[in-house]
C-alpha cells in the first residue's frame, strides 16, 4: 500500500496543531543523503524517482513514526472497506433516474420471481419517527388486496421493532398482511383490565403504561409507572390463557400502533409463538434456586405476570429501581446499577478539591507580587530560594486561611502556591510563585466550595448478571431501614422480565422468604462511592498522560475532528471539570449534553475532573527525552 503512489505521508504538526508540509530541503552531504535504499520503494511505479527524492521520502516516513504510519494504514483500510461495501450494495442494482424526479428509484431483477423489483426512496418518507403515510395506505387496504410487494415493504419497515423482528420471516410476512394501523392520543385506554380482548398490539411510536386499575389513571400519578415503548408489544396474554385482560394499558402520549385482530392472530398460529415465549420464561424461572420448591402450577402463575423485554446496550431500564413498583429478573445478558452522586455532599471531595487548588500554578511569575504583603513576600522569597524543601506546612497554612475566610461575599480569592511539591520529587520540579484565583463560592455542610466544583457523577456500584434479581434486596426490611438512595438501572444488552412487587409478594411462601433474606445486597455508602470516583479519576488522568507521553504526540489523529478551544472551566461537551481554569471567566458554550436546560438534572454531571498535577516526565525520568509536554 505504501508504494501505491497516492499515499503521501503527513508532515509533523507544528505549534498550533496545524498540519503543514515541510518545505525544508536537506543540504548536500547532510545525514539524509546517506540514508540507505528505502525499502518502501514502489514496485510497479512508472516514474522513476531520484535517489535523493527516495531518501527524502524515507526520512520523512521515519520521522513520522509508527503512530502516523499506523493511522494512515487504518484510514486506507477503512476507505477500501467502504468501497467494497458500497460496491457490494450496488452491484446488482440499477438506479433509474427520471428527468422529473429529484430522488432515484432503485431497481433489480429478481431471478427467483423472474421480475423486476423497484424501490422508490420517496415511498416511505415520513415525519421523523412516525409511521409513513405510504405504509398507512397499505395497512388501510383489506389483506387480500395487498400486493406481495406492499407486504414485503411493510415487513422491511417493521424490522425496527424488536418484538416483530423476533418472529420468523414467514410469520412476519403473514403479520404484515393482516395488521392495521391505529394512532391514539394521550390518556386513551387501549386495553382494559377484566375485559375480553380482541387485539394484539405492536408499538410503533410513543409510550404506554401498564396499570392495575381499570381506567389507567394511576399511570399518571405513579412516579415510576411500568412503561412500554417503541418495539414492544402487548395484549397477547389474553389470547394465551383465553381469559380476560390482566392489566390496563393506557397511552402516556400520542402513540402509534400496528394491530393484529384475534381471528388473524389465531389463524396465523401466533398463539403458538406466545406459548413458546411463555415456556421459555417458565424454564428460566425453573432453573432459579429461589423457586426450587415451587410447584409447576405456582410457577406458571409467576410466568403470566410478566414478559421478556429486550434492552439494547446502554439503554435505560429504570431511572430509579428502588422506587420502582416492579422487580426485575435478568434472563439474558447483564445490567449495571449506577448511582448519581453529588460530590459536593462528600467531606472527602471537599478535602480533595482544596488540596488540589493549592497546587494551581499556571500563571507567569511576578504578576501577583503587588497583591502580597511583606510577610507573604518573604515567604515567597524563602520558597523560591529553597525549591527542594518540603513546604507542606505552608500549604496547610494556606488551606486553613482559605477556609477561615468568611464567605460574606459570594466571590472569594483562593491563594495558590506552587511550593508544595513533595520532597520526593526533588529539585527537578521548579517551585513557582503563588497567585490568587477569584471565583464564586457556595456554602455547603463542610464549608465553602468553588461553585463550579459542585458537580455530580454517575458511578457504577453493581453489575447484575444473568439469573440475578433486582428490586428484592430490601423487600424484607422494615421501611425505616430502607436505603432510599435513587439507583439507576442501565442495560448492557439484556433481556429482563419485570413483575409487579405486590403480585410477586402474593406468591411467596416462608421458604422463599428464607432464601430472599440471603439475597440481601448492601450498596456502598456515598462517601465510599465518592472516594472510588476520585481514585478512578486520578488513574484515568494518569493513564491519559502516560499514553500522551509514550505515543508520538506531535501528530493530530487524522480522524479526530478539530476540537475548538475549551473556554469555560466546565466543559459540558467533554463532561469534564477543569480545576486549572477555575478563574477563567467564560460561559460554557454548550448546554450539558446539548439538551435544553429544563430537561437537565439539577446537578451538572461530569465524567472527569482535571486537577493540577505534576508533569509525568518527572515521574518517569527514563522517558524525559520524548519531547512531550502534558
Ligand atoms: N409485567 C408486565 N410486563 C409487560 N407487559 C405486561 C405486564 N403485565 C401485563 N402486561 C401486558 O399488558 C397486557 C394486558 O392485556 P393482556 O392480559 O392480554 O396482555 C398483557 C400484557 O401484554
XYZ file of C-alpha atoms and ligand atoms in Angstrom:
652
model
C 0.000 0.000 0.000
C 2.738 2.380 0.975
C 4.164 2.129 -2.501
C 0.945 2.554 -4.453
C 1.884 6.062 -5.454
C -1.040 8.027 -3.982
C -0.076 7.639 -0.365
C 1.651 10.696 0.950
C 2.949 10.869 4.489
C 1.703 13.707 6.629
C 4.115 16.326 7.810
C 4.660 16.786 11.538
C 2.331 19.182 13.310
C 3.866 22.391 14.444
C 2.941 24.959 17.053
C -0.810 25.455 16.992
C -1.546 21.932 15.851
C -1.961 22.766 12.159
C -0.702 20.191 9.713
C 1.906 21.687 7.428
C 4.047 20.284 4.669
C 7.733 20.575 5.401
C 9.416 22.726 2.817
C 12.948 22.426 4.054
C 15.349 20.851 1.605
C 18.194 18.862 3.137
C 21.642 20.209 2.469
C 24.074 18.404 0.200
C 26.102 15.903 2.111
C 23.752 16.050 5.080
C 22.831 12.925 7.041
C 19.792 12.364 4.904
C 21.910 11.744 1.823
C 23.478 8.727 3.444
C 20.133 7.042 4.127
C 20.186 3.512 2.724
C 17.958 2.370 -0.123
C 14.357 2.866 1.033
C 12.611 -0.464 1.488
C 9.251 1.116 0.644
C 10.209 1.710 -2.968
C 7.069 1.220 -5.093
C 7.173 -1.922 -7.204
C 5.417 -1.076 -10.425
C 5.886 2.677 -10.351
C 6.351 4.131 -13.822
C 8.090 7.389 -12.954
C 11.497 6.601 -11.522
C 12.339 8.743 -8.517
C 15.745 10.153 -7.966
C 17.859 8.536 -5.288
C 17.708 11.826 -3.416
C 13.903 12.014 -3.610
C 13.564 8.451 -2.339
C 15.940 9.105 0.509
C 13.933 12.196 1.401
C 10.641 10.270 1.371
C 12.096 7.571 3.518
C 13.469 10.002 6.051
C 10.046 11.647 6.183
C 8.382 8.335 6.867
C 10.911 7.615 9.547
C 10.328 10.964 11.232
C 6.580 10.420 11.248
C 6.942 7.431 13.446
C 4.987 4.290 13.893
C 1.971 6.168 15.154
C 1.347 8.105 11.959
C 2.032 5.096 9.787
C -0.492 3.044 11.727
C -3.116 5.773 11.472
C -2.613 6.037 7.719
C -2.916 2.289 7.289
C -6.106 2.292 9.347
C -7.510 5.074 7.204
C -6.653 3.314 3.967
C -8.213 0.138 5.264
C -11.405 1.959 6.128
C -11.619 3.613 2.750
C -11.120 0.253 1.000
C -13.758 -1.364 3.166
C -16.228 1.412 2.401
C -15.655 0.976 -1.309
C -16.084 -2.780 -1.065
C -19.300 -2.453 0.923
C -20.635 0.214 -1.367
C -19.937 -1.828 -4.451
C -21.497 -4.918 -2.918
C -24.692 -2.982 -2.232
C -24.927 -1.574 -5.720
C -23.598 -4.435 -7.799
C -26.985 -5.838 -8.684
C -28.928 -2.619 -8.587
C -29.808 -0.342 -11.379
C -30.565 3.228 -10.485
C -33.392 4.666 -12.520
C -33.269 8.434 -12.625
C -36.111 10.047 -14.419
C -35.858 13.641 -15.528
C -38.755 14.917 -13.422
C -37.737 13.181 -10.189
C -35.266 14.510 -7.688
C -34.850 11.172 -5.905
C -33.690 7.962 -7.537
C -35.595 4.699 -7.746
C -33.567 1.557 -7.087
C -34.407 -1.475 -9.096
C -33.078 -5.003 -9.599
C -34.040 -8.166 -11.433
C -35.245 -10.914 -9.089
C -34.160 -14.232 -10.600
C -36.453 -16.316 -8.411
C -39.545 -14.330 -9.198
C -38.453 -13.534 -12.756
C -39.486 -9.956 -12.329
C -38.101 -6.522 -11.639
C -38.343 -5.223 -8.119
C -38.196 -1.458 -7.689
C -37.887 0.625 -4.602
C -38.767 4.281 -4.663
C -36.784 6.092 -1.982
C -39.659 8.554 -1.519
C -42.277 5.860 -0.894
C -41.675 5.536 2.814
C -40.641 9.059 3.704
C -42.283 10.120 6.967
C -42.047 12.823 9.576
C -39.319 11.714 11.932
C -40.331 8.601 13.821
C -43.940 8.441 12.543
C -45.376 5.588 10.558
C -45.003 6.683 6.894
C -48.192 7.777 5.050
C -47.467 5.354 2.203
C -47.339 2.479 4.716
C -50.569 3.684 6.353
C -52.236 3.451 2.919
C -51.174 -0.182 2.656
C -52.478 -1.080 6.122
C -55.815 0.508 5.220
C -56.334 -1.992 2.410
C -58.057 -5.317 3.042
C -55.462 -8.112 3.461
C -56.465 -9.774 0.197
C -55.896 -6.541 -1.733
C -52.351 -6.006 -0.517
C -49.786 -6.891 -3.166
C -46.755 -9.035 -2.429
C -44.505 -6.035 -2.909
C -46.528 -3.956 -0.452
C -46.401 -6.704 2.140
C -42.653 -7.031 1.705
C -42.213 -3.256 2.039
C -44.222 -3.235 5.266
C -42.185 -6.148 6.531
C -38.938 -4.257 5.807
C -40.210 -1.167 7.533
C -41.179 -3.060 10.677
C -37.712 -4.517 11.194
C -37.087 -1.602 13.564
C -39.479 -3.199 16.081
C -37.717 -5.731 18.321
C -40.821 -7.739 19.097
C -41.702 -8.026 15.385
C -38.182 -8.908 14.285
C -38.168 -11.797 16.760
C -40.712 -13.714 14.682
C -39.629 -15.948 11.802
C -39.686 -14.412 8.324
C -42.793 -16.275 7.074
C -44.644 -15.202 10.213
C -43.504 -11.601 9.733
C -44.994 -11.653 6.230
C -48.254 -13.125 7.499
C -48.461 -10.407 10.132
C -47.663 -7.678 7.584
C -50.543 -8.975 5.503
C -53.156 -8.636 8.233
C -52.089 -5.786 10.504
C -53.802 -2.402 10.589
C -52.586 0.974 11.787
C -54.005 2.984 14.718
C -52.971 6.259 16.337
C -54.306 7.309 19.748
C -53.791 10.367 21.930
C -52.520 10.623 25.496
C -54.689 9.015 28.259
C -56.542 6.804 25.795
C -57.123 3.344 27.314
C -56.146 0.706 24.752
C -56.737 -2.449 26.788
C -58.923 -2.518 29.902
C -58.302 -4.904 32.759
C -61.034 -7.506 33.183
C -62.431 -7.132 29.669
C -62.271 -9.696 26.936
C -59.623 -8.763 24.419
C -59.826 -8.781 20.661
C -56.484 -7.426 19.556
C -52.734 -7.678 19.912
C -50.595 -4.516 19.601
C -47.091 -3.585 18.400
C -45.975 -0.103 19.493
C -44.513 1.796 16.524
C -44.131 5.191 18.209
C -44.829 6.610 21.679
C -45.165 5.165 25.165
C -47.877 3.255 27.013
C -48.155 2.319 30.692
C -49.376 -0.992 32.124
C -51.519 -0.430 35.232
C -53.543 -2.448 37.706
C -56.501 -0.079 37.864
C -59.240 -0.193 35.255
C -59.093 3.376 33.977
C -55.307 3.659 33.816
C -55.275 6.924 35.818
C -52.700 5.561 38.281
C -50.090 5.689 35.491
C -50.203 9.491 35.645
C -49.903 9.575 39.441
C -47.270 6.861 39.861
C -43.765 8.437 39.681
C -42.429 5.167 38.231
C -45.142 3.587 36.076
C -44.416 0.405 34.133
C -43.802 1.744 30.649
C -43.654 0.002 27.281
C -42.079 1.823 24.346
C -41.449 1.583 20.611
C -40.676 -2.001 19.647
C -42.676 -3.605 22.487
C -45.945 -5.457 22.088
C -48.816 -6.256 24.430
C -52.213 -7.872 24.629
C -51.083 -11.433 23.995
C -51.745 -12.832 27.492
C -55.455 -12.791 26.982
C -55.089 -14.982 23.845
C -52.707 -17.264 25.689
C -54.968 -18.050 28.613
C -58.289 -17.494 26.796
C -59.415 -15.386 29.696
C -59.754 -11.658 30.248
C -57.189 -8.846 30.092
C -54.833 -8.989 33.088
C -53.941 -5.325 33.121
C -54.925 -1.953 31.709
C -52.759 -0.370 29.055
C -53.015 3.408 28.629
C -51.258 5.856 26.270
C -48.840 8.211 28.035
C -48.530 10.351 24.873
C -49.685 10.211 21.271
C -48.909 6.630 20.312
C -48.948 4.716 17.020
C -49.797 1.012 16.930
C -49.910 -1.838 14.474
C -52.810 -4.005 15.476
C -53.487 -7.671 14.797
C -57.032 -8.897 15.489
C -57.871 -12.074 17.369
C -59.039 -14.083 14.325
C -55.881 -13.219 12.394
C -53.774 -13.856 15.463
C -55.178 -17.362 15.853
C -55.346 -18.062 12.107
C -51.634 -17.347 11.821
C -50.844 -19.535 14.817
C -49.355 -16.600 16.653
C -50.668 -18.129 19.857
C -48.056 -20.860 19.318
C -45.319 -18.221 19.357
C -46.721 -16.687 22.525
C -46.832 -20.128 24.139
C -43.213 -20.747 23.152
C -42.282 -17.465 24.765
C -44.124 -18.379 27.959
C -42.449 -21.790 28.036
C -39.086 -20.023 27.761
C -39.929 -17.899 30.809
C -41.089 -20.968 32.689
C -37.782 -22.727 32.051
C -35.850 -19.661 33.143
C -37.706 -19.466 36.467
C -37.488 -23.239 36.931
C -33.690 -23.068 36.880
C -33.594 -20.438 39.621
C -32.706 -21.649 43.078
C -35.240 -19.260 44.606
C -38.143 -21.169 43.015
C -36.834 -24.669 43.576
C -39.607 -25.553 45.982
C -42.408 -24.083 43.832
C -44.882 -26.342 42.097
C -45.289 -26.023 38.319
C -48.741 -24.608 38.808
C -47.463 -21.857 41.066
C -44.573 -21.103 38.743
C -46.988 -20.666 35.808
C -48.769 -18.048 37.913
C -45.488 -16.153 38.040
C -44.842 -16.712 34.320
C -48.008 -14.891 33.268
C -47.249 -11.902 35.485
C -44.538 -10.585 33.201
C -42.925 -10.981 29.822
C -39.487 -10.792 28.307
C -38.394 -7.321 27.266
C -35.189 -6.593 25.366
C -32.998 -3.602 26.168
C -30.063 -2.698 23.971
C -26.599 -1.775 25.255
C -26.681 1.465 27.220
C -30.490 1.701 27.247
C -32.091 2.923 30.438
C -34.256 0.281 32.131
C -35.249 2.283 35.176
C -34.475 5.803 36.383
C -34.835 4.627 39.972
C -35.468 0.974 40.624
C -35.597 1.484 44.407
C -38.838 3.359 43.878
C -39.955 1.071 41.076
C -43.065 -0.930 41.825
C -41.644 -3.967 39.997
C -38.866 -6.437 40.488
C -36.564 -7.185 37.600
C -35.321 -10.662 36.637
C -32.328 -10.596 34.295
C -32.825 -13.571 31.978
C -30.097 -12.814 29.434
C -27.055 -10.520 29.349
C -26.324 -8.140 32.190
C -27.215 -4.740 33.624
C -25.383 -2.079 35.552
C -26.573 -0.313 38.675
C -25.481 3.335 38.636
C -25.673 5.902 41.349
C -25.736 9.623 40.787
C -23.504 11.074 43.490
C -23.489 14.710 44.432
C -19.780 15.206 45.064
C -20.373 18.442 46.955
C -22.025 16.471 49.778
C -18.859 14.497 50.482
C -16.276 15.704 53.037
C -13.661 13.678 51.183
C -14.331 15.606 47.973
C -14.039 18.914 49.842
C -10.635 17.971 51.132
C -9.555 16.760 47.710
C -10.646 19.939 45.933
C -8.970 22.260 48.419
C -5.748 20.255 48.381
C -5.620 20.419 44.619
C -6.480 24.073 44.400
C -3.330 24.817 46.396
C -1.314 23.306 43.605
C -2.612 25.544 40.842
C 0.430 27.231 39.440
C -0.079 28.209 35.885
C 0.413 31.965 35.800
C 3.517 33.797 34.787
C 5.544 34.619 37.892
C 5.525 38.081 39.462
C 2.083 39.111 38.219
C 0.794 38.601 41.732
C 3.528 40.307 43.670
C 1.762 43.593 44.077
C -1.012 41.792 45.989
C 1.320 40.247 48.550
C 2.006 41.562 51.994
C 5.676 41.892 53.077
C 5.361 38.716 55.191
C 3.992 36.793 52.276
C 6.665 38.214 50.031
C 9.275 36.963 52.474
C 7.712 33.501 52.496
C 7.701 33.644 48.760
C 11.387 34.537 48.769
C 12.018 31.564 51.061
C 10.100 29.279 48.795
C 11.980 30.353 45.724
C 15.343 30.149 47.403
C 14.843 26.582 48.627
C 12.936 24.763 45.976
C 13.865 21.338 47.318
C 12.320 21.933 50.736
C 9.076 20.420 51.787
C 6.706 23.314 52.268
C 3.638 21.293 53.044
C 3.202 23.172 56.314
C 2.725 26.331 54.245
C 0.192 24.549 52.165
C -1.739 23.669 55.306
C -1.497 27.268 56.417
C -2.958 28.462 53.158
C -5.631 25.870 53.338
C -6.665 26.887 56.852
C -6.625 30.565 55.910
C -8.738 29.916 52.886
C -11.250 28.007 54.953
C -11.310 30.616 57.719
C -12.208 33.398 55.335
C -15.856 34.189 55.853
C -17.900 33.808 52.705
C -19.743 37.091 53.259
C -19.054 37.989 49.693
C -20.073 35.325 47.244
C -16.840 35.580 45.376
C -13.577 34.636 47.031
C -9.881 34.634 46.339
C -8.024 31.396 46.718
C -4.345 31.761 47.285
C -2.486 29.078 45.492
C 1.098 28.077 45.658
C 3.496 26.046 43.636
C 5.792 25.452 46.566
C 4.047 22.442 47.976
C 5.508 19.784 45.801
C 6.502 16.630 47.611
C 10.103 16.295 48.663
C 10.458 13.017 46.853
C 10.267 14.775 43.512
C 13.494 16.641 44.280
C 14.865 19.666 42.568
C 13.753 18.610 39.125
C 10.470 20.318 39.702
C 10.710 24.047 39.832
C 8.923 25.847 42.588
C 6.901 28.735 41.286
C 5.116 31.648 42.805
C 1.714 31.677 44.448
C -1.117 33.646 42.949
C -4.762 34.396 43.568
C -7.712 32.826 41.923
C -11.019 34.580 42.209
C -14.150 32.537 41.816
C -17.709 32.357 43.125
C -18.254 30.104 46.148
C -21.162 28.163 47.537
C -21.758 27.350 51.158
C -22.052 23.622 51.892
C -22.212 21.480 55.053
C -18.452 21.122 55.035
C -17.568 24.733 54.271
C -17.144 26.744 51.096
C -16.627 25.150 47.742
C -15.996 26.854 44.386
C -19.364 26.962 42.686
C -18.008 25.370 39.557
C -16.723 22.414 41.551
C -20.182 21.470 42.863
C -20.778 18.700 40.381
C -22.206 15.206 40.259
C -21.114 11.982 38.618
C -22.664 8.665 37.696
C -20.804 5.769 39.272
C -21.262 2.075 38.688
C -21.855 0.374 42.013
C -23.007 -3.091 40.981
C -23.357 -5.383 37.956
C -26.336 -7.689 37.736
C -25.696 -10.847 35.756
C -27.979 -13.318 34.030
C -30.159 -15.194 36.546
C -29.998 -12.456 39.183
C -32.859 -10.384 40.548
C -33.133 -6.679 41.267
C -35.558 -4.855 43.495
C -35.845 -7.631 46.052
C -32.908 -6.742 48.252
C -34.942 -4.607 50.647
C -38.234 -6.422 50.399
C -37.879 -7.975 53.873
C -36.524 -4.903 55.657
C -38.837 -2.616 57.639
C -39.472 0.630 55.787
C -37.471 2.661 58.317
C -34.325 0.734 57.352
C -34.777 1.107 53.608
C -31.906 2.589 51.622
C -33.827 5.183 49.630
C -30.949 6.497 47.514
C -32.047 6.548 43.866
C -30.350 3.852 41.822
C -30.367 3.761 38.053
C -30.553 0.557 36.074
C -28.904 0.528 32.649
C -28.804 -2.395 30.232
C -25.522 -3.803 28.974
C -27.518 -5.685 26.372
C -30.093 -7.536 28.459
C -33.404 -9.343 28.359
C -35.428 -8.815 31.507
C -38.769 -9.805 32.988
C -40.498 -7.186 35.111
C -43.076 -8.389 37.631
C -45.090 -6.121 39.933
C -43.815 -6.320 43.510
C -47.187 -6.742 45.161
C -48.161 -9.557 42.738
C -44.880 -11.327 43.454
C -45.361 -10.923 47.218
C -48.758 -12.611 46.947
C -46.988 -15.728 45.642
C -44.016 -16.071 48.003
C -44.026 -18.547 50.898
C -41.868 -18.944 54.022
C -39.177 -20.962 52.234
C -38.840 -18.293 49.565
C -38.661 -15.616 52.262
C -35.805 -17.509 53.902
C -33.919 -17.631 50.616
C -34.670 -13.985 49.937
C -33.062 -12.964 53.218
C -29.783 -14.354 51.894
C -30.043 -12.264 48.742
C -29.646 -9.015 50.612
C -27.228 -6.627 48.875
C -25.671 -3.692 50.644
C -24.642 -0.917 48.305
C -21.566 1.192 49.250
C -22.016 4.469 51.127
C -21.931 7.798 49.254
C -18.574 8.598 50.811
C -17.070 5.319 49.562
C -18.515 5.903 46.098
C -17.058 9.402 46.058
C -13.615 8.125 47.073
C -13.794 5.499 44.374
C -14.731 8.124 41.802
C -11.712 10.276 42.705
C -9.379 7.267 42.702
C -10.629 6.172 39.286
C -10.428 9.753 38.076
C -6.775 10.059 39.122
C -5.959 6.777 37.462
C -7.727 7.763 34.243
C -5.952 11.121 34.104
C -2.587 9.460 34.770
C -3.292 6.849 32.093
C -4.126 9.525 29.528
C -0.971 11.472 30.402
C 1.071 8.311 30.055
C -0.387 7.482 26.659
C 0.267 11.036 25.521
C 3.850 10.732 26.694
C 4.570 7.396 25.124
C 2.657 7.741 21.879
C 4.206 10.161 19.418
C 2.269 13.297 20.312
C 3.113 15.712 17.519
C 0.581 14.331 15.072
C -3.085 15.197 15.118
C -5.027 11.930 14.881
C -6.400 12.122 11.342
C -9.964 11.083 12.223
C -10.493 13.214 15.306
C -12.418 16.356 14.497
C -10.529 19.514 15.428
C -11.638 20.348 18.954
C -12.456 24.005 19.407
C -10.597 25.570 22.304
C -12.406 24.954 25.541
C -13.330 28.243 27.128
C -15.017 27.527 30.438
C -13.834 25.503 33.413
C -16.752 23.158 32.942
C -16.809 21.605 29.540
C -20.260 20.131 29.100
C -19.439 18.524 25.786
C -16.498 16.663 27.243
C -18.414 16.302 30.550
C -15.296 17.459 32.323
C -14.396 19.825 35.129
C -11.032 21.527 34.762
C -9.868 22.927 38.086
C -6.844 24.515 36.427
C -9.082 27.070 34.700
C -11.159 27.836 37.757
C -10.803 31.606 37.461
C -11.258 31.906 33.722
C -14.479 33.833 33.480
C -16.153 32.485 30.403
C -19.502 30.904 29.960
C -19.779 27.322 28.788
C -20.703 27.324 25.134
C -22.867 24.246 25.047
C -25.729 23.221 27.261
C -24.975 19.960 29.071
C -25.332 17.010 26.701
C -26.714 19.547 24.202
C -30.090 19.256 25.963
C -32.378 22.200 26.820
C -31.818 23.453 30.379
C -35.272 22.430 31.586
C -34.548 18.747 30.876
C -31.296 18.707 32.784
C -30.787 17.262 36.237
C -30.227 19.865 38.954
C -26.597 18.736 39.164
C -24.035 19.297 36.474
C -22.684 15.895 35.592
C -19.004 15.239 34.992
C -17.100 12.178 33.887
C -13.667 13.509 34.764
C -12.050 16.182 36.902
C -8.757 17.568 35.702
C -6.748 18.782 38.657
C -3.318 20.413 38.652
C -0.726 17.673 38.523
C 2.953 17.054 38.036
C 4.399 16.540 34.616
C 4.507 12.845 34.030
C 8.073 13.016 32.702
C 9.201 13.850 36.202
C 7.677 10.646 37.469
C 9.155 8.651 34.599
C 12.598 10.206 34.055
C 13.553 7.467 31.613
C 11.103 8.998 29.102
C 12.230 12.538 29.644
C 13.563 12.972 26.154
C 10.327 12.063 24.432
C 9.812 15.784 23.871
C 6.383 15.719 25.365
C 4.668 18.413 27.350
C 1.492 17.310 29.005
N -45.456 -7.170 33.855
C -45.754 -6.891 32.609
N -44.789 -6.511 31.757
C -45.052 -6.188 30.484
N -46.278 -6.257 29.972
C -47.296 -6.642 30.748
C -47.081 -6.979 32.109
N -48.255 -7.328 32.636
C -49.179 -7.213 31.634
N -48.602 -6.806 30.523
C -49.240 -6.589 29.192
O -50.468 -5.921 29.418
C -51.452 -6.645 28.700
C -52.859 -6.554 29.203
O -53.667 -7.395 28.385
P -53.302 -8.971 28.265
O -53.550 -9.596 29.587
O -53.956 -9.551 27.096
O -51.715 -8.911 27.985
C -50.984 -8.086 28.858
C -49.524 -7.945 28.581
O -49.275 -7.906 27.212
